[in-house]
Coordinates of C-alpha atoms and ligand atoms in Angstrom, one line a residue:
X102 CA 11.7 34.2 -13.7
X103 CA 13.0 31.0 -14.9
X104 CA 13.3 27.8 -12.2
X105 CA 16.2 26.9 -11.0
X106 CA 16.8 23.2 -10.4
X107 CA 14.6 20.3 -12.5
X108 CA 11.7 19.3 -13.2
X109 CA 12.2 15.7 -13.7
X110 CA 15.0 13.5 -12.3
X111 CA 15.5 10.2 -13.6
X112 CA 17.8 7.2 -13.9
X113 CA 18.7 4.8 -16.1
X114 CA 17.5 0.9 -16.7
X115 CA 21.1 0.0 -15.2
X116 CA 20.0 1.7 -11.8
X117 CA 17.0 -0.3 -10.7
X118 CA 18.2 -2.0 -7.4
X119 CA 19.3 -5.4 -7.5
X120 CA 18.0 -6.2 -3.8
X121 CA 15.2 -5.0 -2.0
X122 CA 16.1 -3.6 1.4
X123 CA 14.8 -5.4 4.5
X124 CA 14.4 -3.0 7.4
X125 CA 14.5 -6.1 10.2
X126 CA 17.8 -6.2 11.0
X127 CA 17.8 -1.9 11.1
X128 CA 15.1 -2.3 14.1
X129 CA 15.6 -1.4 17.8
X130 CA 13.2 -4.3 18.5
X131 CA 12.5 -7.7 16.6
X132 CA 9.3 -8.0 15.6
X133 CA 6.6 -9.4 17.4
X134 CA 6.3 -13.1 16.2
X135 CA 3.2 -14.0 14.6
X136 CA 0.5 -16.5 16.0
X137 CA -1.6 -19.2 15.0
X138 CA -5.4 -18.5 15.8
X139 CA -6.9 -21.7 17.0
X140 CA -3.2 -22.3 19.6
X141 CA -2.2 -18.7 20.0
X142 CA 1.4 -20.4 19.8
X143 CA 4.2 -18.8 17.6
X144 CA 3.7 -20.1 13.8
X145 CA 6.8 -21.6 11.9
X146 CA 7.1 -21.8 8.0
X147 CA 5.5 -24.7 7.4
X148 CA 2.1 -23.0 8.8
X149 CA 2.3 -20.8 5.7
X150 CA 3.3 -23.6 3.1
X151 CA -0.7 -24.0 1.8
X152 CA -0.8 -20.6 1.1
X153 CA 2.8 -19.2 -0.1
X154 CA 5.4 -20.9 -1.8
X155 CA 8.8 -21.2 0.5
X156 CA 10.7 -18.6 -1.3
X157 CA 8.3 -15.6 -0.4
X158 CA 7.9 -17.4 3.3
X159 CA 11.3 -17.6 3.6
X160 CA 11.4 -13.5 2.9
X161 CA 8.9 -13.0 5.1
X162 CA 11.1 -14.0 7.9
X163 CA 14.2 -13.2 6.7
X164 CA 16.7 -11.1 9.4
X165 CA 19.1 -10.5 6.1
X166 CA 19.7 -6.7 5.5
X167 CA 19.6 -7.2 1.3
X168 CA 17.3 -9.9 -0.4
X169 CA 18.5 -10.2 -4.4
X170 CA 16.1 -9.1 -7.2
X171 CA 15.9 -11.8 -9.4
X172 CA 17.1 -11.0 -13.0
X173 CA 13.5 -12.6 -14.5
X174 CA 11.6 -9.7 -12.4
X175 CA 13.9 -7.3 -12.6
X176 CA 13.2 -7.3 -16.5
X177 CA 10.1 -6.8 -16.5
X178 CA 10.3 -3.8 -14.1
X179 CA 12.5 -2.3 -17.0
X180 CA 8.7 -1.6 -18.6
X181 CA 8.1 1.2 -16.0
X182 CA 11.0 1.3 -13.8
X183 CA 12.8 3.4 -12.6
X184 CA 10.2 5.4 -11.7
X185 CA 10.2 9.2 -12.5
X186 CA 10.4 11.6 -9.6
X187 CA 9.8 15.3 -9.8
X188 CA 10.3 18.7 -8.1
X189 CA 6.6 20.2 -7.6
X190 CA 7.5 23.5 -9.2
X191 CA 3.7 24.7 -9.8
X192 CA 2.8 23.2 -6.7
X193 CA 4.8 25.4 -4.9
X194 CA 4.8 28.4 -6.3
X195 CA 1.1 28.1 -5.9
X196 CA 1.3 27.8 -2.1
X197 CA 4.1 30.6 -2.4
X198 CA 5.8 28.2 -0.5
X199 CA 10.2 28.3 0.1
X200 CA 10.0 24.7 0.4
X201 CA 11.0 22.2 -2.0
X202 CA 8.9 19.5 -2.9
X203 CA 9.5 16.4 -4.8
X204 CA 7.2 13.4 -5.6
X205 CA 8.1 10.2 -6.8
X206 CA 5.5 8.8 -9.6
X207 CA 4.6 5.3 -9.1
X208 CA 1.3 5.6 -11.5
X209 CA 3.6 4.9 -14.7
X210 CA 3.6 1.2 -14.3
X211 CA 1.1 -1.1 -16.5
X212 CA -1.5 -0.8 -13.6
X213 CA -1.8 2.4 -12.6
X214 CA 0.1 1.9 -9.1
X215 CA 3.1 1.1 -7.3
X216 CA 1.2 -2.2 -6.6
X217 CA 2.9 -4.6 -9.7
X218 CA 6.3 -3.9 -7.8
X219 CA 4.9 -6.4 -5.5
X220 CA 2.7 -8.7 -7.8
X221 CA 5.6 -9.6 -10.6
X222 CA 7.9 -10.6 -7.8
X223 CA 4.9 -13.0 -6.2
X224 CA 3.9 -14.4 -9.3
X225 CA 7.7 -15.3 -10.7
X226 CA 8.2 -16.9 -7.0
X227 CA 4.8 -19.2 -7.3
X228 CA 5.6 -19.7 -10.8
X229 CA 9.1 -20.9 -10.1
X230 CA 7.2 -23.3 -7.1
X231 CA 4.6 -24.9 -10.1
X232 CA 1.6 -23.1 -8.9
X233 CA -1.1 -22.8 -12.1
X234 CA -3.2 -20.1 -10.4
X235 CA -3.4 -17.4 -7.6
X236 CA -6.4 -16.2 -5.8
X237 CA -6.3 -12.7 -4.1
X238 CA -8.8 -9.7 -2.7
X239 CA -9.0 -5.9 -4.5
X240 CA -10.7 -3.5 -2.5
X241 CA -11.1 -0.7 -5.3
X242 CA -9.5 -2.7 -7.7
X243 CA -6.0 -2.1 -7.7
X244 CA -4.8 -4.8 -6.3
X245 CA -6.7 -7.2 -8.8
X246 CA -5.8 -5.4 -12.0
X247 CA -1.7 -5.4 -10.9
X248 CA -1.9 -9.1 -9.8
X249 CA -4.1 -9.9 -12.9
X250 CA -1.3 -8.2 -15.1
X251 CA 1.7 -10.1 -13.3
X252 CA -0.3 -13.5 -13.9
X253 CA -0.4 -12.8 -17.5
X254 CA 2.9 -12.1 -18.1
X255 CA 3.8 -15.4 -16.1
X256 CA 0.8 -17.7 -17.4
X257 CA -0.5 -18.3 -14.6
X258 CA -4.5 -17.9 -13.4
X259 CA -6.0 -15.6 -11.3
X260 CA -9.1 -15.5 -9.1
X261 CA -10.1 -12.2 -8.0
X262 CA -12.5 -11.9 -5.3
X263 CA -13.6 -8.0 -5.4
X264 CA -15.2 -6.4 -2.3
X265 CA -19.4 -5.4 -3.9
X266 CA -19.4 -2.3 -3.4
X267 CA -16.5 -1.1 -5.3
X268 CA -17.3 -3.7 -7.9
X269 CA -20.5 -1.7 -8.9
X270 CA -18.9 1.5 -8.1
X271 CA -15.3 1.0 -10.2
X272 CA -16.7 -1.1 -13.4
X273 CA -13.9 0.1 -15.1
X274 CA -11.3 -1.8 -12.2
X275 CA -13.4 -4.9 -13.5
X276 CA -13.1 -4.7 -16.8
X277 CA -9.4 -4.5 -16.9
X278 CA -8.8 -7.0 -14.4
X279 CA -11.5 -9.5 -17.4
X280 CA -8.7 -8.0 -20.1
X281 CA -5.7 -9.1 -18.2
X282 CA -7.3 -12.9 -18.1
X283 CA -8.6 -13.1 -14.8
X284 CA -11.6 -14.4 -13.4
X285 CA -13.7 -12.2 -11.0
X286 CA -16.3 -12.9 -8.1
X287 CA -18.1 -9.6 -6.4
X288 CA -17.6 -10.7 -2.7
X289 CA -18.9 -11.6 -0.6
X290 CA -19.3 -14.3 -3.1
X291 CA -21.7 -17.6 -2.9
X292 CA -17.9 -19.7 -4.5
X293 CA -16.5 -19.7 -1.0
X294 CA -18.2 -20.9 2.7
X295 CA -16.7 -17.6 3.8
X296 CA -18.7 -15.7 1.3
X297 CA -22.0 -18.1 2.0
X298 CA -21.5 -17.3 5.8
X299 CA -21.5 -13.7 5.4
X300 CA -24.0 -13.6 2.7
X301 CA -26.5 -15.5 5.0
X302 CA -26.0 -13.1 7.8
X303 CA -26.4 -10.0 6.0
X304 CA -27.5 -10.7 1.8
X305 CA -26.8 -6.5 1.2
X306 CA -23.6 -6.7 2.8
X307 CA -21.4 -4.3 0.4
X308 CA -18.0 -6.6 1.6
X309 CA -15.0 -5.5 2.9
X310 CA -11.0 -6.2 2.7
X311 CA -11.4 -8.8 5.7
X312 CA -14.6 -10.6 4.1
X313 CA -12.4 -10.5 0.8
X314 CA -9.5 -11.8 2.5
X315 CA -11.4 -14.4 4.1
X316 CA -13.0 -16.1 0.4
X317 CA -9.6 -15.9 -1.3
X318 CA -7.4 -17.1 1.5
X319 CA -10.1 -20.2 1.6
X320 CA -10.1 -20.8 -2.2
X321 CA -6.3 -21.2 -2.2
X322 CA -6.4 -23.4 0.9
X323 CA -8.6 -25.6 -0.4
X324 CA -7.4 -26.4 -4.2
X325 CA -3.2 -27.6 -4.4
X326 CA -2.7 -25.9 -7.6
X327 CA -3.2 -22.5 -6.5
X328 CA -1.8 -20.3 -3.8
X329 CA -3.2 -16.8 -2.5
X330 CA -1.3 -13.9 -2.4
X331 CA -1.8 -10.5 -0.8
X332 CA -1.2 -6.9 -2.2
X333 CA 0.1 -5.2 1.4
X334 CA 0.7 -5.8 4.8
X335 CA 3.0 -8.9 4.5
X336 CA 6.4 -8.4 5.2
X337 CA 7.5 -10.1 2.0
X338 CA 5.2 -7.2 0.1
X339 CA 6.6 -4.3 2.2
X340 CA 10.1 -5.7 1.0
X341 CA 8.9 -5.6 -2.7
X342 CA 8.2 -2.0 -2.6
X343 CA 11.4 -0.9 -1.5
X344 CA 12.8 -0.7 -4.8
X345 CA 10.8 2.7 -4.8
X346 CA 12.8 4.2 -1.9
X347 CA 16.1 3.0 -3.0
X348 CA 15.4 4.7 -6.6
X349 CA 14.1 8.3 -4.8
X350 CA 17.3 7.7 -2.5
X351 CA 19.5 8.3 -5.4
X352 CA 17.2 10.4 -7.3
X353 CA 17.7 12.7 -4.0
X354 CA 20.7 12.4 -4.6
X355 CA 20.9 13.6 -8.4
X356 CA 18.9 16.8 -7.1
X357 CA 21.8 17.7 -4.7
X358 CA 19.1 17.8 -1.9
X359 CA 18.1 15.3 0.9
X360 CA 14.4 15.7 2.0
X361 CA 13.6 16.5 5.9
X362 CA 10.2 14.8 5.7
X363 CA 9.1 11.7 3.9
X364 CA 5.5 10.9 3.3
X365 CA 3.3 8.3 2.1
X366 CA -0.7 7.4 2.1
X367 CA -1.2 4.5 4.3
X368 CA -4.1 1.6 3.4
X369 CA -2.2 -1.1 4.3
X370 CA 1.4 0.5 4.4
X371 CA 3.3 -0.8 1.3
X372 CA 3.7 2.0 -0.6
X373 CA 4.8 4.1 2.1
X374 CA 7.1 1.2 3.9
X375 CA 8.0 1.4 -0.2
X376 CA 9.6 4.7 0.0
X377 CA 10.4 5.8 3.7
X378 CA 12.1 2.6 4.6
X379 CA 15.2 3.1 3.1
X380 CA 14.7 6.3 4.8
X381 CA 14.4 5.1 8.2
X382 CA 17.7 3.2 7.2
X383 CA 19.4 6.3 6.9
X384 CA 17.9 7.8 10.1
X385 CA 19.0 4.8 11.6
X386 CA 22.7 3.8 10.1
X387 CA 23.9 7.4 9.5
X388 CA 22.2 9.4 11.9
X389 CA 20.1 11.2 9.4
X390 CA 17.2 13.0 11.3
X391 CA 14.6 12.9 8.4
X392 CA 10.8 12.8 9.5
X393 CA 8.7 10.1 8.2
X394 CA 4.9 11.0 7.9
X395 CA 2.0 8.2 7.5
X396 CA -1.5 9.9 5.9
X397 CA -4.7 8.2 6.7
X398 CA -8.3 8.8 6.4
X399 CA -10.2 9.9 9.0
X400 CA -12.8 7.5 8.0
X401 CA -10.5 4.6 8.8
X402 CA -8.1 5.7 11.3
X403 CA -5.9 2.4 12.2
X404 CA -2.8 4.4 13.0
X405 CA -4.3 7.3 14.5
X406 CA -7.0 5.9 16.7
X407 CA -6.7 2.1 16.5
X408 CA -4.8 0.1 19.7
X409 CA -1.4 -1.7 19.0
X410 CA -2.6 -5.2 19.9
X411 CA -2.7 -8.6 18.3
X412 CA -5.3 -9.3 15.6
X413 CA -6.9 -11.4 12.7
X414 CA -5.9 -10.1 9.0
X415 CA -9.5 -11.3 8.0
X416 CA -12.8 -11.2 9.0
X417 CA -13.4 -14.6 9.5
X418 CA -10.5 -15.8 11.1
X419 CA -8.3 -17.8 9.0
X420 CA -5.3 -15.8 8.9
X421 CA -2.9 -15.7 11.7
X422 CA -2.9 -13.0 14.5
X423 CA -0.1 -10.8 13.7
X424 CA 0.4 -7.2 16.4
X425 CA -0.8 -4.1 14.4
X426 CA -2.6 -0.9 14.7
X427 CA -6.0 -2.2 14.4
X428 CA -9.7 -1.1 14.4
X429 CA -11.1 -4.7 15.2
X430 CA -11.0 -7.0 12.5
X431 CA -14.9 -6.7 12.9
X432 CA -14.6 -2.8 11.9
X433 CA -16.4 -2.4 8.5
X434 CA -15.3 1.1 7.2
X435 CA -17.6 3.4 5.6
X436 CA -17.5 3.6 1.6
X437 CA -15.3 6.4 1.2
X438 CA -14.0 7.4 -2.4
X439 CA -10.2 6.4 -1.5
X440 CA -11.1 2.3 -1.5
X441 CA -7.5 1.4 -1.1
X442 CA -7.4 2.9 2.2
X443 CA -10.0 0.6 4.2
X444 CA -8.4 -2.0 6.3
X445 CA -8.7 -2.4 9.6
X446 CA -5.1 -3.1 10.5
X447 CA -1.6 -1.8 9.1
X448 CA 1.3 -3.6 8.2
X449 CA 3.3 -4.9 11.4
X450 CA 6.6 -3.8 10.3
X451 CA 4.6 0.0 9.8
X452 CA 3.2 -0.4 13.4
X453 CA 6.5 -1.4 15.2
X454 CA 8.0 2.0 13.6
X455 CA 4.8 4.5 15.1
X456 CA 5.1 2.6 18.3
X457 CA 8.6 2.8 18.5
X458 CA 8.6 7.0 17.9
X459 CA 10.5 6.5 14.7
X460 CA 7.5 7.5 12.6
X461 CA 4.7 10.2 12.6
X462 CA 0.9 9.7 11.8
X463 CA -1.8 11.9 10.6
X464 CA -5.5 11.5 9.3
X465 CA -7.6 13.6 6.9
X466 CA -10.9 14.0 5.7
X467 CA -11.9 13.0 2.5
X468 CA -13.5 16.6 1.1
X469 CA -9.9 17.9 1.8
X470 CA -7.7 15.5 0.3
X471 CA -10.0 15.9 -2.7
X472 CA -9.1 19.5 -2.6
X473 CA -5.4 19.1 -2.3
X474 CA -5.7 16.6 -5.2
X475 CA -7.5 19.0 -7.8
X476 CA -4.9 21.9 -6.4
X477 CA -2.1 19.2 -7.7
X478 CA -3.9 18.3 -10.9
X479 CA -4.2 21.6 -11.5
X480 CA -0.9 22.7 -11.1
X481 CA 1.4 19.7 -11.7
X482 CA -1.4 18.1 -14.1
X483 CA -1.4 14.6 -13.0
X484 CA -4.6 13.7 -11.6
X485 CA -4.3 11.8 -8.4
X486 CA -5.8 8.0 -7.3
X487 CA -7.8 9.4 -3.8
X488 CA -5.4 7.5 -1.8
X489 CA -1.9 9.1 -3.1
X490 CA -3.7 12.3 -2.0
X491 CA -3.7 12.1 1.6
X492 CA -0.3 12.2 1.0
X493 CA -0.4 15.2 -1.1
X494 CA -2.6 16.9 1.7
X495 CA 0.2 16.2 4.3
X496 CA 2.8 17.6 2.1
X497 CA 1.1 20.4 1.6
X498 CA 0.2 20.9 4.9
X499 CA 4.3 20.7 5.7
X500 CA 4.5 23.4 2.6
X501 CA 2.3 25.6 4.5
X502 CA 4.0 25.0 7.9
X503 CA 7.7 25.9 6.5
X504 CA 6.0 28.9 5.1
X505 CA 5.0 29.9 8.7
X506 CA 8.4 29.5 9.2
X507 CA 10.0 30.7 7.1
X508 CA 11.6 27.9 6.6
X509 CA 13.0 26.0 3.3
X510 CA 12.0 22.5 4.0
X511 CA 12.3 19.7 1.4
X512 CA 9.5 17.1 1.5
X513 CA 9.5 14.2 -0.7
X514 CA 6.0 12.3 -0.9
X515 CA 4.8 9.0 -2.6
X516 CA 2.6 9.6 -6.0
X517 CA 0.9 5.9 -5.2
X518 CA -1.0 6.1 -8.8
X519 CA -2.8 7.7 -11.0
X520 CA -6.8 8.7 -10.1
X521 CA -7.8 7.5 -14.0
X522 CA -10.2 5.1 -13.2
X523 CA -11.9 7.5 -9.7
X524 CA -13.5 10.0 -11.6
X525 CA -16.7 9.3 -10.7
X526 CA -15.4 9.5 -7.1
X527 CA -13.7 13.0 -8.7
X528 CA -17.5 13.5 -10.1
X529 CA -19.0 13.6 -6.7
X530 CA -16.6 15.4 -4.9
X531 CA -17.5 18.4 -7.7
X532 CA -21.4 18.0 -6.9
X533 CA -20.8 18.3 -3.4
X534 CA -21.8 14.8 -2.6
X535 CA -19.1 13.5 -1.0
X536 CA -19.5 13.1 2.8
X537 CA -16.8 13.1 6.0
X538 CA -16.6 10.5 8.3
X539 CA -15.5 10.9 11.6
X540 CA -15.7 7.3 13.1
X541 CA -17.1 7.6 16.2
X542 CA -15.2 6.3 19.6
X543 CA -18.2 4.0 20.8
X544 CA -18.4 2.0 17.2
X545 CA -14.3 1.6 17.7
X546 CA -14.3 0.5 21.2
X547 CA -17.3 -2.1 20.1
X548 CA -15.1 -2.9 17.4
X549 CA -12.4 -3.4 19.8
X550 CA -14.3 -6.0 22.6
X551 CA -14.1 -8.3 19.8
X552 CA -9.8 -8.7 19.5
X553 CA -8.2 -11.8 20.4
X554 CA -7.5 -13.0 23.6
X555 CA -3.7 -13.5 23.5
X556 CA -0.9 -14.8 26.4
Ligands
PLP858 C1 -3.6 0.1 -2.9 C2 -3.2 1.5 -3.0 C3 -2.8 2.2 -1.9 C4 -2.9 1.6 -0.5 O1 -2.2 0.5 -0.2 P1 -0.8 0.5 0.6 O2 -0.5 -1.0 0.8 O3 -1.1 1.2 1.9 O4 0.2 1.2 -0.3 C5 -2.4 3.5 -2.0 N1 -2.4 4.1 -3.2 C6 -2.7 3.4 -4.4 C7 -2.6 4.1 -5.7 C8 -3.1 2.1 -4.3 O5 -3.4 1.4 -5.4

């Protein structure tokens, strides 16, 4: 029997937003301001001015519903934009499923990921400030390779400090982040006294996000010229991404359907804030009653099992203390395959939305969203980055459920990238070496004795 309804839904060049859509002033609550961490005091702008330029500050901040796209980055997103979404056919016939599932595709950009969404609109904004050169962090090497990219289109320079172990692990990540022009330090890193600290401590240490964080938030502060810039988390990021959920809005829309659950992988909650935040706007303005699901790994369960509390960003402690979901900014997650994934903390705005009730979370283990993602390559053909499939694993699990039920839900999920450069995560998921990790309660509470004392 032939499908009904399409495979692919797409839109044309003129229908890539022209603002991004900030969430703040759809809130119940404002959000929590953030602190300083020497005074514990309420930071202003000009805190931020060493490492952002104004413009990206000012968004940060911003209580306006609509924030322009300038015309500069919104040409450059013509190269992948919009992004294609599709209905799951094979997916679900496989699951003999009645619902309907759709997947928006963000792995069709230059990088892999929806991550360059975020880094061409930081780099035009330093540019545009006279910045020559950006430091950041990459964790499995997303991050790096999308900022990389945005630098070279804007001439600027980039220093990417890469966390060890996924440095050795993901060469590949490397090596394209060297062919977009950047420079590269495995960290921790003997360049920064960050790096030096931590390397002095423990010399094996295989690095983390915070330890990262900490070298490349220390190189900007310390040279004029250059400015750091972070892939999640930050407002200003989180508003980036929505072009994603404004797109799927009126791809949705094109389908003649209107999904009943949203979902997106969670690492540090851009590329779901990306796509259910428009969402929530709905939920919110029109009294839409959609559900939005986060997906997390068990092995670092911020949403799930972290407190709501205020916190460092870093290791170290040189960002501010912003209120998240957080493990401890001590908490140094286990290596698991899905690299993207392993922060301690979540974005604020991400946080303020679970506590609030207005969003679900969930956690899975690593051997089954490597299942669910070989089920999708296998039937849909696209093979997964290990992140996007926790959020293939909840949307199948909602498949499942409205099978139960009998029940013909629609469920739209968030295709973060594309798995090309994890095979050899892939390769040990086939020879049954990959491993789950349940983080035990006593190494979280220990984590936890170490928060900041705040008010
Ligand atoms: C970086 C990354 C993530 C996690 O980061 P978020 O800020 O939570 O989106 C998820 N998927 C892919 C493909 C990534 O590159």
């Amino acid at each position: 029997m032939a499908q009904t309804g399409e495979t692919k839904i797409l839109l044309d060049e003129s229908e890539i937003p022209t603002h991004w859509y900030n969430i703040v002033p759809d809130l119940p609550v404002p959000p929590p301001p953030v602190l300083h961490p020497g005074t514990g005091q309420p930071i202003g702008p000009a805190d931020l001015a060493p490492l952002f330029p104004m413009s990206l500050i000012l968004q940060e901040v911003s209580r306006e519903g609509a924030i322009e796209i300038p015309d500069e980055v919104r040409d450059i997103y013509r190269l992948w934009r919009p992004s294609p979404m599709y209905r799951a056919h094979r997916l679900e016939k496989a699951l003999g499923t009645p619902a309907h599932i759709y997947y928006k595709y963000e792995g069709v950009s230059p990088a892999g990921s929806h991550k360059p969404n975020t880094a061409i609109a930081q780099a035009y904004y330093n540019k545009q400030d006279g910045i020559r050169r950006l430091t950041t962090e990459t964790g499995a090497g997303q991050w790096g390779s999308a900022l990389s990219f945005a630098c070279a289109l804007f001439g600027l320079e980039c220093t990417v400090y890469m966390v060890k172990a996924s440095y050795f692990h993901k060469p590949y990540r490397r090596s394209m982040i060297e062919a977009y022009g950047a420079r590269i330090f495995a960290s921790p890193s003997p360049e920064t006294n960050a790096g030096r600290k931590v390397l002095a401590e423990s010399p094996d240490s295989p690095g983390s996000l915070g330890i990262a964080i900490s070298e490349a938030v220390e190189d900007a502060a310390t040279h004029d010229d250059a400015h750091y810039s972070l892939g999640s988390v930050l407002n200003h990021v989180l508003l980036h991404q929505t072009v994603i959920g404004q797109e799927a809005l009126k791809q949705m829309e094109k389908a003649g359907e209107y999904p009943d659950v949203v979902i997106g992988c969670v690492g540090g909650g851009s590329n779901f804030a990306g796509l259910v935040f428009p969402f929530v706007g709905e939920n919110v303005r029109r009294g839409r009653r959609t559900r939005i699901v986060a997906a997390e790994p068990t092995a670092c369960p911020t949403l799930t099992r972290g407190v709501y509390a205020y916190d460092l960003g870093d290791t170290v402690g040189l960002t501010p203390l912003v209120k998240m979901h957080t493990l401890g900014h001590t908490f140094i997650p286990p290596a698991i395959h899905a690299g993207g994934l392993r922060y301690h903390g979540d974005a604020p705005l991400v946080c303020l939305l679970l506590d609030q009730g207005m969003i679900e979370a969930v956690a899975h283990p690593q051997t089954k969203i490597f299942q669910a993602a070989v089920t999708f390559a296998r039937t849909e053909g696209i093979i997964p980055a290990p992140e996007s499939a926790h959020a293939i694993q909840s949307a199948i699990d909602e498949a499942l459920q409205a099978k139960e039920a009998g029940e013909r839900r629609v469920i739209l999920f968030n295709l973060s990238g594309h798995g090309h450069f994890d095979m050899g995560a892939y390769d040990a998921f086939f020879a049954g070496k990959l491993e789950d990790h349940e983080y035990p309660e006593s190494a979280i509470r220990e984590a936890l004795t170490h928060l900041p004392k705040v008010g």
